[in-house]
Coordinates of N, CA and C in Angstrom, one line a residue:
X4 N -12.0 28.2 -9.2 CA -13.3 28.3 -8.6 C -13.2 28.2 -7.1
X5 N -13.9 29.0 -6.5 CA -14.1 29.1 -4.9 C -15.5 28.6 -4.3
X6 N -14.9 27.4 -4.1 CA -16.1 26.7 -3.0 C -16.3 26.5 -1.8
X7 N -17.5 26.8 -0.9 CA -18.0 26.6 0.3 C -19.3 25.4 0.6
X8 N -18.4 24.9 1.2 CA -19.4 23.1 1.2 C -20.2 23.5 3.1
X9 N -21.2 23.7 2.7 CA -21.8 24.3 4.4 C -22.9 22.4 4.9
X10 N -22.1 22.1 6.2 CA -23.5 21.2 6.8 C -23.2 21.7 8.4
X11 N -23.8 20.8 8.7 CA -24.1 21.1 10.4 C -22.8 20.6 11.2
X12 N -22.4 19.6 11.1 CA -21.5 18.6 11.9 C -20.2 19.5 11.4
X13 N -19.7 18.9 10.2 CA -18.6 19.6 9.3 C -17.6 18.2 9.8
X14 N -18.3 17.3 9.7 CA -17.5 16.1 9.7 C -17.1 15.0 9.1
X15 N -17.8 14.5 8.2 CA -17.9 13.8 7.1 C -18.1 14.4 5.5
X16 N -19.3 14.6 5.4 CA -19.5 14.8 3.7 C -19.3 16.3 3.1
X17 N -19.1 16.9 4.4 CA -18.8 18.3 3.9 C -17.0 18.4 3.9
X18 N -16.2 17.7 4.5 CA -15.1 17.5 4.7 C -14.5 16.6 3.4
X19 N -15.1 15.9 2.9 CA -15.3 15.0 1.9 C -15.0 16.1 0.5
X20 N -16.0 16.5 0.0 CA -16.4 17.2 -0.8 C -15.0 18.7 -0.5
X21 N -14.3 19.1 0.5 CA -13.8 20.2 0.7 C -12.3 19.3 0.2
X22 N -12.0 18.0 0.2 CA -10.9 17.7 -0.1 C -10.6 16.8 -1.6
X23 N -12.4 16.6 -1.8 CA -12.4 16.5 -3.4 C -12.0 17.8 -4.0
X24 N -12.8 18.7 -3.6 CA -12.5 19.9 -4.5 C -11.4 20.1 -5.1
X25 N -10.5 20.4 -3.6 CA -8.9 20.6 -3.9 C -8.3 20.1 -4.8
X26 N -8.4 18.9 -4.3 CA -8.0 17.4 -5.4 C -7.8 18.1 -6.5
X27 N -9.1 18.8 -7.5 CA -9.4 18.6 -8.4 C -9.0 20.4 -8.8
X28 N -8.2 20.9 -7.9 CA -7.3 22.6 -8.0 C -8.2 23.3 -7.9
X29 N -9.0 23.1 -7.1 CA -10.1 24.5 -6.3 C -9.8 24.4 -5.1
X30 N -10.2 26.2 -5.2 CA -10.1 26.5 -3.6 C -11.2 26.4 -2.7
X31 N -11.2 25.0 -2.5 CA -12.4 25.0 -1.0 C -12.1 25.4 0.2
X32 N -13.4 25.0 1.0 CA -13.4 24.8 2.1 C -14.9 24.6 2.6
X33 N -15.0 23.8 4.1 CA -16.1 23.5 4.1 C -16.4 23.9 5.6
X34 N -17.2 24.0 6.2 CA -17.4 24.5 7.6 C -19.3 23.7 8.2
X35 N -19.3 24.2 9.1 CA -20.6 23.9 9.9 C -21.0 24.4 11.2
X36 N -22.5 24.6 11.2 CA -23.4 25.2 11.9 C -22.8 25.1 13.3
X37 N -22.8 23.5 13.4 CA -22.5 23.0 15.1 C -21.3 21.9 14.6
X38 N -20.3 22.3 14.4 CA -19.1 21.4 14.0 C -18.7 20.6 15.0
X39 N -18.5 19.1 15.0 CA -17.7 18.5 15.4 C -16.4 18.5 15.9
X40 N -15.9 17.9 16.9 CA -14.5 18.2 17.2 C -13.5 17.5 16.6
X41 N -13.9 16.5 15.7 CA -12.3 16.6 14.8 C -13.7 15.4 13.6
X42 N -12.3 15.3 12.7 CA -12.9 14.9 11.1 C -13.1 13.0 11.4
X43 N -14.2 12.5 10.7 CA -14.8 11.5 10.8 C -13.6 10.4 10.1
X44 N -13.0 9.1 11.0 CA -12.1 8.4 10.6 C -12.4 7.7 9.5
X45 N -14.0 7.1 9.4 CA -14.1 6.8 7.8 C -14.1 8.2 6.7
X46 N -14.4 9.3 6.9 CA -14.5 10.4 5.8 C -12.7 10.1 5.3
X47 N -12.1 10.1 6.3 CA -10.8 10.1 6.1 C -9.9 9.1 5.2
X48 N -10.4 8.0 6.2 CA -10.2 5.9 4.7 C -10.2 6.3 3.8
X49 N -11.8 6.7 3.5 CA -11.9 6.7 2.5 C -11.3 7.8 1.3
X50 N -10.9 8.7 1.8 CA -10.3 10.0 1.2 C -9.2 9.4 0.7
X51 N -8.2 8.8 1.6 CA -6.9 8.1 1.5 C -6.6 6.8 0.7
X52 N -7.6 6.1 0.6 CA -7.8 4.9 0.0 C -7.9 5.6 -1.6
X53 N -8.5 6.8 -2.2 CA -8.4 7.3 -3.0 C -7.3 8.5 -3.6
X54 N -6.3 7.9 -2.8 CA -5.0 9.0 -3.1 C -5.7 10.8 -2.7
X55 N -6.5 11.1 -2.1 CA -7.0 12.6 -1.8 C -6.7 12.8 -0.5
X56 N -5.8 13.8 -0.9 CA -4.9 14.4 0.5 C -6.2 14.9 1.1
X57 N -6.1 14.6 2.4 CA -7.0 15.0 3.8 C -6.1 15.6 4.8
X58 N -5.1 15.7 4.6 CA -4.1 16.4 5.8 C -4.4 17.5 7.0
X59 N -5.3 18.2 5.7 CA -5.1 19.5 6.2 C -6.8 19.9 7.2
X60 N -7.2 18.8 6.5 CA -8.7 18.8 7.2 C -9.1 19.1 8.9
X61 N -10.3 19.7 9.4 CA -10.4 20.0 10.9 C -11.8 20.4 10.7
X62 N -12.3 20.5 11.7 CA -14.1 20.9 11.4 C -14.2 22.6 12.0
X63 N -14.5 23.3 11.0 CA -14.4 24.2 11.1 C -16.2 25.2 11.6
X64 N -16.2 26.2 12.2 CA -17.4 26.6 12.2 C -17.6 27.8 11.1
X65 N -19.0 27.8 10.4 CA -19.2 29.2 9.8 C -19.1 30.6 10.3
X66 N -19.2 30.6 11.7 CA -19.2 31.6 12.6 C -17.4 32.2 12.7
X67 N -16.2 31.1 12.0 CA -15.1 31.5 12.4 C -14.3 31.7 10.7
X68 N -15.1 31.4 9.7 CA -14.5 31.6 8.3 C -15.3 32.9 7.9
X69 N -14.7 33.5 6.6 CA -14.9 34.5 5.9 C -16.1 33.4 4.9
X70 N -17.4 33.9 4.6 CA -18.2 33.3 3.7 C -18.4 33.9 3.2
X71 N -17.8 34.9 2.6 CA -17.8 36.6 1.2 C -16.9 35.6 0.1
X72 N -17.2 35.8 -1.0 CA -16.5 36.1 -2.2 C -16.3 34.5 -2.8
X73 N -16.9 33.8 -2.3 CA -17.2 32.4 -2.7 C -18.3 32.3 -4.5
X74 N -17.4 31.4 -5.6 CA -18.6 31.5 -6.3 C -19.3 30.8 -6.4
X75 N -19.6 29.8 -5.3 CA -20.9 28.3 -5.0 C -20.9 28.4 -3.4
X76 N -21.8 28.3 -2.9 CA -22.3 27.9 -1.4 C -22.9 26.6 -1.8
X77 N -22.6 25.6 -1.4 CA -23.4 24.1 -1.1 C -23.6 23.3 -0.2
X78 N -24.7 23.2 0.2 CA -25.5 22.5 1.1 C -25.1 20.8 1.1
X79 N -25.0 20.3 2.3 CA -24.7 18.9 2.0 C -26.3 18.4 1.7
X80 N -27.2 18.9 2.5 CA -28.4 18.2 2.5 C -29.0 18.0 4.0
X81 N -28.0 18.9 4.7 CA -28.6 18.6 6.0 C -29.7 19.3 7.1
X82 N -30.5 20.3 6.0 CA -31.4 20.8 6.5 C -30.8 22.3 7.0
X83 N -29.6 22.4 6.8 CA -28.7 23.9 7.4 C -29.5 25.0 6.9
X84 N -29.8 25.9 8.0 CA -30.5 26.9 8.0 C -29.5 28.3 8.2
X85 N -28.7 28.9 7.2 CA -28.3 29.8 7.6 C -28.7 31.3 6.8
X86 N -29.5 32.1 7.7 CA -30.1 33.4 7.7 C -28.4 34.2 6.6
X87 N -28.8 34.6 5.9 CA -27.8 35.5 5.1 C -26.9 34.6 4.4
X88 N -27.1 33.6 4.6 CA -25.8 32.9 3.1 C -26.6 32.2 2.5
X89 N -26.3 33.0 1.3 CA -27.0 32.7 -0.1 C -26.4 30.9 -0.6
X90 N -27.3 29.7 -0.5 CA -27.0 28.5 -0.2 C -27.5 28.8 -2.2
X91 N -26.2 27.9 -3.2 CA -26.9 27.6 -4.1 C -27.6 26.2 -5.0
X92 N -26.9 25.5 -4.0 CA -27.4 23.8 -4.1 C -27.1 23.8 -3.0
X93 N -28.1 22.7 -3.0 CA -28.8 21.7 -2.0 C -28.6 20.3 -2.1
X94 N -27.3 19.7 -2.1 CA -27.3 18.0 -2.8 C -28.3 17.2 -2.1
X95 N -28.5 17.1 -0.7 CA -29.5 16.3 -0.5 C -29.0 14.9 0.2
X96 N -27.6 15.1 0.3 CA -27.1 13.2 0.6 C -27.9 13.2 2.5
X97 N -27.7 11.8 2.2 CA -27.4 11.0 3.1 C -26.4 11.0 3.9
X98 N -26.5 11.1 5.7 CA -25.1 11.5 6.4 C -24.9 9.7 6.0
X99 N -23.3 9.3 6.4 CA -22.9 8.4 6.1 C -22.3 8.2 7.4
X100 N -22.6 8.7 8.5 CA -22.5 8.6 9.9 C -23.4 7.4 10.6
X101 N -22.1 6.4 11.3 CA -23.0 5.2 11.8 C -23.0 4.0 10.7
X102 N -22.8 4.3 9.2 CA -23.0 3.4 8.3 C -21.6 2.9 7.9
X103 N -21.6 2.0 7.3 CA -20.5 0.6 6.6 C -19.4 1.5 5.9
X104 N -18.2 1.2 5.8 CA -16.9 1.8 5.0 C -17.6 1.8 3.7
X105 N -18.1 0.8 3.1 CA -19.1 1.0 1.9 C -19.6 2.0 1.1
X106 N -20.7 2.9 2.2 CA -21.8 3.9 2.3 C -20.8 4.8 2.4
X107 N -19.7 5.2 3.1 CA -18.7 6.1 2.9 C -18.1 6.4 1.9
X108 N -17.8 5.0 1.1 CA -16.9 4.9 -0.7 C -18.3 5.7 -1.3
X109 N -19.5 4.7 -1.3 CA -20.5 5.6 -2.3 C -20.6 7.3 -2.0
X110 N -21.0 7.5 -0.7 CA -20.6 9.1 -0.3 C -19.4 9.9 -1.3
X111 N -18.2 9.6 -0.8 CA -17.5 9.8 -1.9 C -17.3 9.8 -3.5
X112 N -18.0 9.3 -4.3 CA -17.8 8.7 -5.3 C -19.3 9.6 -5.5
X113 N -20.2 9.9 -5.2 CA -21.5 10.7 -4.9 C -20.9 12.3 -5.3
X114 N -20.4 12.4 -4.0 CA -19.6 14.0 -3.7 C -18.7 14.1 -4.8
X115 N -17.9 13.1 -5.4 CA -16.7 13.4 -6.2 C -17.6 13.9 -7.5
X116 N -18.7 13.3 -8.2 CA -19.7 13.5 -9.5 C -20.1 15.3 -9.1
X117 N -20.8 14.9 -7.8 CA -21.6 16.2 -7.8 C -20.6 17.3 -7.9
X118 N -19.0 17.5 -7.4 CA -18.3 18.8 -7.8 C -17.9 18.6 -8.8
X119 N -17.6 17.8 -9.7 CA -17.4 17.7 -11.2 C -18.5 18.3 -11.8
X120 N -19.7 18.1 -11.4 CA -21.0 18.8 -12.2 C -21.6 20.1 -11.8
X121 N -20.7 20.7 -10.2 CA -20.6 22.4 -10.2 C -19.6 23.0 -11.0
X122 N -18.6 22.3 -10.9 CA -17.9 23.2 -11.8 C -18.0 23.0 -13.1
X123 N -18.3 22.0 -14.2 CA -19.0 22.3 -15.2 C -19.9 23.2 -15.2
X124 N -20.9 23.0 -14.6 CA -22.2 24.1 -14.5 C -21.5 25.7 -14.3
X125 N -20.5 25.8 -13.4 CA -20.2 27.0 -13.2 C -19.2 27.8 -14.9
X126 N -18.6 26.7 -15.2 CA -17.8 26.8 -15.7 C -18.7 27.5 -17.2
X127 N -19.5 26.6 -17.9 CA -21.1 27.0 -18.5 C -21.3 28.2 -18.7
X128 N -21.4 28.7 -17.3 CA -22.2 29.7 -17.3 C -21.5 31.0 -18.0

């Protein structure tokens, strides 16, 4: 399965979710409107505290990836408005930006359910 995890920053929970994926032998990747200049050090703990390789992670813009031939577009929840990409969930989280190592584990553990329950769903169909 080919996934595209789209938020604004491309720092935390879309970077999260881009290295769950893999984890789990999809091909992600995740990008953003106004990306950040590098990946959030808790997204990262916590990635690694869970044996999920983050290596290869960087905040990437939509303006500089191919967004054709993806079978999910997913929204972190961050209100991302992008004219021409067909967005097909919307998770809706919480940034976890500013908040406790904690709120980052739940993040994660959040993100890890919700791509287990796209690719079931995809898988379904």
């Amino acid at each position: 399965m080919k996934l595209l995890f789209v938020c604004v920053g491309n720092t935390c929970r879309s970077q999260i979710a881009e290295a769950v994926a893999k984890s789990l032998g999809h091909d992600a990747i995740s990008a953003g409107t106004h990306p950040g200049r590098k990946v959030n050090i808790n997204a990262t703990r916590v990635l690694e505290e869970a044996g999920v390789d983050c290596s290869d992670l960087y905040p990437k813009s939509l303006d500089d990836i191919d967004t054709s031939g993806h079978d999910m577009i997913i929204s972190m929840g961050c209100g991302v408005e992008c004219p021409g990409l067909p967005i097909d969930q919307d998770w809706g989280l919480e940034d976890p930006l500013g908040k406790s190592l904690e709120f980052y584990r739940f993040t994660m553990h959040t993100i890890t359910e919700l791509v287990k329950e796209a690719i079931r769903e995809w898988t379904d169909a």
